[in-house]
Short mmCIF file of C-alpha atoms and ligand atoms in Angstrom, two decimals:
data_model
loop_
_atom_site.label_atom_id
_atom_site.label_comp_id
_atom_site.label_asym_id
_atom_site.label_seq_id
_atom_site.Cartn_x
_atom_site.Cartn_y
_atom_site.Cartn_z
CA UNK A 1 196.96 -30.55 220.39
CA UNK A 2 199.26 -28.13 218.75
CA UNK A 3 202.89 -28.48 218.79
CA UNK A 4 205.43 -25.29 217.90
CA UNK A 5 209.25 -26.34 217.95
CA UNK A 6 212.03 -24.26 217.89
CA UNK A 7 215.58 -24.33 217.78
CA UNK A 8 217.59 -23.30 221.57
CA UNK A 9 220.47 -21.31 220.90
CA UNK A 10 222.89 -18.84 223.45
CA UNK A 11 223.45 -15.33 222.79
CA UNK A 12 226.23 -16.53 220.12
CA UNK A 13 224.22 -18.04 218.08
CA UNK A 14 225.43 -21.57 219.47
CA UNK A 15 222.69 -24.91 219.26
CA UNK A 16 221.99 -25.77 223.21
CA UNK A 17 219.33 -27.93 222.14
CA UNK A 18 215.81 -27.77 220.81
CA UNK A 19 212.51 -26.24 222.75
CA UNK A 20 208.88 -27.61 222.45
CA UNK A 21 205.76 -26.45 223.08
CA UNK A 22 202.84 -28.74 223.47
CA UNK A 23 199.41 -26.29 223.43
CA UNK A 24 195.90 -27.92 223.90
CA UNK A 25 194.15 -26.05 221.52
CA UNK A 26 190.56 -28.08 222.13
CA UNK A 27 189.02 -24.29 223.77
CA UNK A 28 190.25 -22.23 220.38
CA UNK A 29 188.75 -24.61 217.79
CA UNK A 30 185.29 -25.17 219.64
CA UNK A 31 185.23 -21.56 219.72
CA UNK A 32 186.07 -20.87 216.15
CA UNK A 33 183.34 -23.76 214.87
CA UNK A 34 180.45 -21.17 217.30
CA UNK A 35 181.66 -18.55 215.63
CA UNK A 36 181.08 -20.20 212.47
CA UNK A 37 178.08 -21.63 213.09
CA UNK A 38 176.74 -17.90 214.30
CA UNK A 39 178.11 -16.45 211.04
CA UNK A 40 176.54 -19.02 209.09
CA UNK A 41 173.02 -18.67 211.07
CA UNK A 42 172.88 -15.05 211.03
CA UNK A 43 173.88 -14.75 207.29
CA UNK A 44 171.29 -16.54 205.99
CA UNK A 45 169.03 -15.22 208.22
CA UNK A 46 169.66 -12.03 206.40
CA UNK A 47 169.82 -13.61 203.10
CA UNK A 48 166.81 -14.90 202.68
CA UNK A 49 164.00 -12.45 203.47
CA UNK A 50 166.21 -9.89 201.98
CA UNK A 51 166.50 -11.90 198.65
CA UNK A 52 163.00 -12.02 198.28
CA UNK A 53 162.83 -8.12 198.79
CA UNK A 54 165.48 -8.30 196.62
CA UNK A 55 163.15 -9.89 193.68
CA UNK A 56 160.00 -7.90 194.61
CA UNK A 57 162.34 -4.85 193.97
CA UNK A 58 163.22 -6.00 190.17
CA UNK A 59 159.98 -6.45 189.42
CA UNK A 60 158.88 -3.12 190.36
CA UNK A 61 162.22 -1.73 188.37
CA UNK A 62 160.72 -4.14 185.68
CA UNK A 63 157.91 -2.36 185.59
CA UNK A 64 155.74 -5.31 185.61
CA UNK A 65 153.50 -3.69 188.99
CA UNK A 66 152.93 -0.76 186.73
CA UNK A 67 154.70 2.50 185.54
CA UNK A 68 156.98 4.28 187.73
CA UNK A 69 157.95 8.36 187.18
CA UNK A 70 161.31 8.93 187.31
CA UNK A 71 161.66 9.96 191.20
CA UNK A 72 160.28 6.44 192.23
CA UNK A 73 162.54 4.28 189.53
CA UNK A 74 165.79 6.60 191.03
CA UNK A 75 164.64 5.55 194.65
CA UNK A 76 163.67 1.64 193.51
CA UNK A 77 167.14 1.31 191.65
CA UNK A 78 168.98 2.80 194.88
CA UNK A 79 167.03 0.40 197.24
CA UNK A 80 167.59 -2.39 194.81
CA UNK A 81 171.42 -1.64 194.68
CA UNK A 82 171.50 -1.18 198.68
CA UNK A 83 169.68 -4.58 199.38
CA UNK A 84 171.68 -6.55 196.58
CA UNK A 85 174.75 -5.44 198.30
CA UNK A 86 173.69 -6.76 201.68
CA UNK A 87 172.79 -10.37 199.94
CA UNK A 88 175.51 -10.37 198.44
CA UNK A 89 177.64 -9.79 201.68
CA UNK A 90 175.38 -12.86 203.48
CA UNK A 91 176.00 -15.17 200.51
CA UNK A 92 179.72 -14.43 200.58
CA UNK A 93 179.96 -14.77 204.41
CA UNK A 94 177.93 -18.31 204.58
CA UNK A 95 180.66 -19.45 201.47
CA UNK A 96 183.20 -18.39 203.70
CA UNK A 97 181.79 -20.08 206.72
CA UNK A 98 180.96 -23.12 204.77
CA UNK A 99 184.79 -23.52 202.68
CA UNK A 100 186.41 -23.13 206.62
CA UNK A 101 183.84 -25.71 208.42
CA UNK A 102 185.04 -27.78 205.42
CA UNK A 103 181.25 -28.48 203.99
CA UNK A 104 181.51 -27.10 200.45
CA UNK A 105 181.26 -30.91 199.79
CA UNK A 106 183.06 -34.10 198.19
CA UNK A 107 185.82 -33.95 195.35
CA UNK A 108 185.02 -35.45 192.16
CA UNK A 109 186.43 -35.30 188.49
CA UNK A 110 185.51 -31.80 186.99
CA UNK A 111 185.37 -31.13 183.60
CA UNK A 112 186.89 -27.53 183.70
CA UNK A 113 185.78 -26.47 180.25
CA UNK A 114 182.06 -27.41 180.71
CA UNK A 115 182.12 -25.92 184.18
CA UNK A 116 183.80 -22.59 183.06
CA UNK A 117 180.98 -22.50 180.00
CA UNK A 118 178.12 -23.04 183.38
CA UNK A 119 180.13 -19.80 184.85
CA UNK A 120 180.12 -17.81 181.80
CA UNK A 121 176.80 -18.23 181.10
CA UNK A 122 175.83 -17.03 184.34
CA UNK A 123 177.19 -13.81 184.31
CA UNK A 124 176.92 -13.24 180.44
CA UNK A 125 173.82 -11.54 181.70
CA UNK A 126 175.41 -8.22 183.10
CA UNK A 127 177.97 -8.43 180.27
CA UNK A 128 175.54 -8.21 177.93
CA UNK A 129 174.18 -5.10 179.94
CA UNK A 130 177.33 -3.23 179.23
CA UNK A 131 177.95 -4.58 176.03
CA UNK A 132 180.95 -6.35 176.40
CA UNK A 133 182.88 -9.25 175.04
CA UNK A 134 182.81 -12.24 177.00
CA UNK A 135 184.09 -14.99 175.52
CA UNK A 136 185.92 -18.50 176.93
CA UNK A 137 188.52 -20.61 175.16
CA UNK A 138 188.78 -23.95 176.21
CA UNK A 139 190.64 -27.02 174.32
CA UNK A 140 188.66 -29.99 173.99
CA UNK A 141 191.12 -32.15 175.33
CA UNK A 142 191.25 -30.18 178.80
CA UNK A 143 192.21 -32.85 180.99
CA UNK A 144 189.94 -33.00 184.11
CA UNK A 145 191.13 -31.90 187.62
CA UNK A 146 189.70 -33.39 191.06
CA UNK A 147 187.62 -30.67 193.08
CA UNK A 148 184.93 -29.87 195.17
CA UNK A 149 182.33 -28.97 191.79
CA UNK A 150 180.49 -25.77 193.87
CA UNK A 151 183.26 -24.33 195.53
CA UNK A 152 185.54 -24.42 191.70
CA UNK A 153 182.05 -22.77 190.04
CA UNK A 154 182.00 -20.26 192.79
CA UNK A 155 185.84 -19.26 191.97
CA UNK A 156 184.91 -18.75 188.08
CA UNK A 157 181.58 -16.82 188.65
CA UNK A 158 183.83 -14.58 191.27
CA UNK A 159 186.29 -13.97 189.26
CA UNK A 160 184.43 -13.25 185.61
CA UNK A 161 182.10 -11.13 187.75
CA UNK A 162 184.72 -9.09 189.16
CA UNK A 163 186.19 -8.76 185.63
CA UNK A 164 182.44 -7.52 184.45
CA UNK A 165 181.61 -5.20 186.96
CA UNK A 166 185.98 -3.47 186.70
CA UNK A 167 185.36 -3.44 182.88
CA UNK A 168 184.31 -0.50 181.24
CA UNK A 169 181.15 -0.64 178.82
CA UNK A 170 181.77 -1.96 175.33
CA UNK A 171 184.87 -4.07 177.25
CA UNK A 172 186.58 -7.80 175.79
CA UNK A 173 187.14 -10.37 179.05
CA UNK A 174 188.31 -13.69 178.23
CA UNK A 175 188.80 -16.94 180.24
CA UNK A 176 192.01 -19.49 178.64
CA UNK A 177 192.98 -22.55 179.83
CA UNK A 178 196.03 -25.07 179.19
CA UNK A 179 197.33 -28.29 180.70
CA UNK A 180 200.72 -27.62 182.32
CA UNK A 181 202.69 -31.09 183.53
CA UNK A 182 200.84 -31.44 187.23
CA UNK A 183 197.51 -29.64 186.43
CA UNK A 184 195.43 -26.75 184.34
CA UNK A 185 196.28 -23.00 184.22
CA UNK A 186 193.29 -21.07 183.41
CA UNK A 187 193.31 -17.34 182.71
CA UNK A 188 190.21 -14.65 183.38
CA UNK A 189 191.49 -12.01 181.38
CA UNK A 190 190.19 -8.37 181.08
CA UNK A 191 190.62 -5.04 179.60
CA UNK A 192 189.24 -2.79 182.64
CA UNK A 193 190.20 -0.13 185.34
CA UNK A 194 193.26 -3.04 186.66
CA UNK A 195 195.01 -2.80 190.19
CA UNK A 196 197.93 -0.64 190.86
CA UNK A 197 200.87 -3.14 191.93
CA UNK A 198 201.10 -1.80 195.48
CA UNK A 199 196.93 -3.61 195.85
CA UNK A 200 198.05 -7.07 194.16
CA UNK A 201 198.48 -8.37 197.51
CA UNK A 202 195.74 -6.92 199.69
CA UNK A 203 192.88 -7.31 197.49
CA UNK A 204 192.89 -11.08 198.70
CA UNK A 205 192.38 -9.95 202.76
CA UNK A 206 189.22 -10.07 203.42
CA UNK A 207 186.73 -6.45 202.91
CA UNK A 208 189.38 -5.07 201.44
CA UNK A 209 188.84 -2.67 198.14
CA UNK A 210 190.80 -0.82 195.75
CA UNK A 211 189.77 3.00 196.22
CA UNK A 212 190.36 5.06 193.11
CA UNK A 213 187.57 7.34 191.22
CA UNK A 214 187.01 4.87 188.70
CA UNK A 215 185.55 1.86 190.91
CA UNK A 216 184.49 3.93 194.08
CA UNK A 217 180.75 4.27 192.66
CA UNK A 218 180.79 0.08 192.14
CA UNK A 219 178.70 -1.83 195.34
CA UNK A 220 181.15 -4.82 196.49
CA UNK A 221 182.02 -6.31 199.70
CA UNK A 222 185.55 -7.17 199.09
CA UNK A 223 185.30 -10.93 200.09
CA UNK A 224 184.64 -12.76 196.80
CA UNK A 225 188.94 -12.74 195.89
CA UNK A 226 189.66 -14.11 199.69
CA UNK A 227 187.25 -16.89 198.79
CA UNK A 228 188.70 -17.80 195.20
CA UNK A 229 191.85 -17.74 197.12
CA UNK A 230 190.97 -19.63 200.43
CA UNK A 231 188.85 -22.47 197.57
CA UNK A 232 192.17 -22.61 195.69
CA UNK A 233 194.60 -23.15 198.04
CA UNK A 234 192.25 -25.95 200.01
CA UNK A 235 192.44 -27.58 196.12
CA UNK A 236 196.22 -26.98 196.37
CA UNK A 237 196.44 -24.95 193.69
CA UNK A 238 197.55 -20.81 193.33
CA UNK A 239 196.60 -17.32 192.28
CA UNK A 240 198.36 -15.16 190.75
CA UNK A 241 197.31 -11.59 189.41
CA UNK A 242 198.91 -9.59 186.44
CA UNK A 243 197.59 -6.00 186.48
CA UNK A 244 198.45 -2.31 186.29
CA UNK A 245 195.87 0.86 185.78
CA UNK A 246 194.62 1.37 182.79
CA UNK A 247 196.14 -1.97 181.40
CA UNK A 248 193.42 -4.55 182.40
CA UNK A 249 193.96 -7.26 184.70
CA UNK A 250 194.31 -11.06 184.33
CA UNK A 251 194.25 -13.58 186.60
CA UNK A 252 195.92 -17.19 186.47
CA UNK A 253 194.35 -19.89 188.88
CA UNK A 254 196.53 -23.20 188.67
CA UNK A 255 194.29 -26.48 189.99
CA UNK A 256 196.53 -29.42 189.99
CA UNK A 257 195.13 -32.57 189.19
CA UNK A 258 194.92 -34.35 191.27
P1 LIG B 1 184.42 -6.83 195.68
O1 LIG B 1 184.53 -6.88 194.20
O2 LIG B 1 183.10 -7.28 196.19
O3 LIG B 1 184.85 -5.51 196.25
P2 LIG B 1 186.64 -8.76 195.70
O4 LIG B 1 187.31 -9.41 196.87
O5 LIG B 1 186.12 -9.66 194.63
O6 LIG B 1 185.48 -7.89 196.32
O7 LIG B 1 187.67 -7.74 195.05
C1 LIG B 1 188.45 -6.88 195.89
C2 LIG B 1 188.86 -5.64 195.13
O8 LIG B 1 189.80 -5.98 194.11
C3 LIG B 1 187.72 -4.95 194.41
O9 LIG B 1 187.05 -4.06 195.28
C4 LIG B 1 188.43 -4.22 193.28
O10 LIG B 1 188.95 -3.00 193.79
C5 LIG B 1 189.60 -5.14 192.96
N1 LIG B 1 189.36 -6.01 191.79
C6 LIG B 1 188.98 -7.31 191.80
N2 LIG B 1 188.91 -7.80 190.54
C7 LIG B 1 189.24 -6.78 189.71
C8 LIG B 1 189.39 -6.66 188.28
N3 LIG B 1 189.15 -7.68 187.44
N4 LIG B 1 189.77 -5.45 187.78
C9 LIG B 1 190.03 -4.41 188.62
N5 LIG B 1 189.91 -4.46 189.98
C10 LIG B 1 189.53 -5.63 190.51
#
């Protein structure tokens, strides 16, 4: 059952009283949870054949089936590229489908600093491809926070990957964090292509991208800021975004904690 209320006034402004509205709302949320469950079903339908294309790609682009001439590594890294994007779109959808069903999974105590390391570590990999700086600073004495441990490591990864693949070669990204009175700030920090103000907004609404010269050649699917955002707010905690062009970007999560 949903309920609206509202206040009853006349065309003066004056209170005449109050109006409810009492909607049942049984029809809309069955329907959302089929939708959900089709989202969820068809994603990882798609994800997992296409991740095991996916791997007998990179090991042709390895090299480790043989030599390729140039013409077939161009064509294997394009198909690669292609394919990775669609996985990654499937993965991203079934998080999506799996934070809004609610089964991401139980709270517990998290130990941001080691979990931040787990997220750094995974995508020190690509960094390392371009060369970059990618280093996190965490005090010892973080206090922990209470959150669901996936859906917090899924926030990190997003956001350090995002700050990898909008970062220049040869870049410096950093991740900070500090106890504040009700909870931790952290902050993923870079020195890349950053968002022009007017994007600081809409860059958390699902598929969408920023399109300037400098990131139109990088794949994405413009869903993995609506989940950081959509796994924060469930934790009650915020976002917020400090960026302009050509300045870098940083981004502050707050996770209260408790
Ligand atoms: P994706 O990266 O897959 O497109 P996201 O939802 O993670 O999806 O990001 C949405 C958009 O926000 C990106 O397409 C990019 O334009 C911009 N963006 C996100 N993070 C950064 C960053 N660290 N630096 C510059 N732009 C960014």
């Amino acid at each position: 059952l949903q309920v609206t209320c509202a206040p009853f006034r006349d065309g003066r402004g004056v209170l005449l009283g109050a109006m409810a509205i009492f909607e049942d709302v049984t029809a809309w949320i069955s329907l959302d949870q089929l939708k959900n469950e089709y989202v969820s079903t068809v994603a990882h339908e798609i994800a997992s054949p296409l991740s095991s294309v996916l791997s007998q790609l990179q090991t042709l682009q390895r090299g480790l089936a043989g030599e390729l001439n140039e013409k077939q590594t161009h064509l294997i890294d394009r198909a690669a590229a292609r394919v990775g994007g669609i996985v990654k779109l499937s993965k991203e959808l079934l998080d999506l489908a799996k934070i809004e069903a609610g089964a991401m999974g139980e709270k517990e105590e998290i130990s941001l600093g080691e979990l931040i390391s787990e997220a750094v570590d995974i995508v020190s990999v690509k960094a390392d491809e371009k060369e970059q700086k990618l280093k996190a600073e965490i005090p010892p004495d973080l206090p922990s926070v209470l959150g669901i441990r996936p859906a917090v490591l899924e926030v990190f990864i997003n956001l350090l990957s995002n700050a990898v693949r909008y970062t220049p070669e040869k870049g410096d990204i950093s991740v900070t964090a500090r106890a504040l009175e009700s909870g931790v700030e952290t902050a993923v920090k870079d020195n890349g292509f950053g968002i022009p103000p007017e994007d600081h907004e809409k860059i958390f609404e699902r598929f969408y991208r920023v399109k300037d010269a400098n990131t139109r050649m990088i794949v994405g699917t413009g869903l993995g800021l609506p989940i950081v955002k959509k796994v924060v707010r469930e934790h009650g905690g915020n976002i917020k975004l400090e960026s302009a062009p050509g300045e870098g970007s940083t981004f502050y999560v707050f996770l209260p904690f408790t």
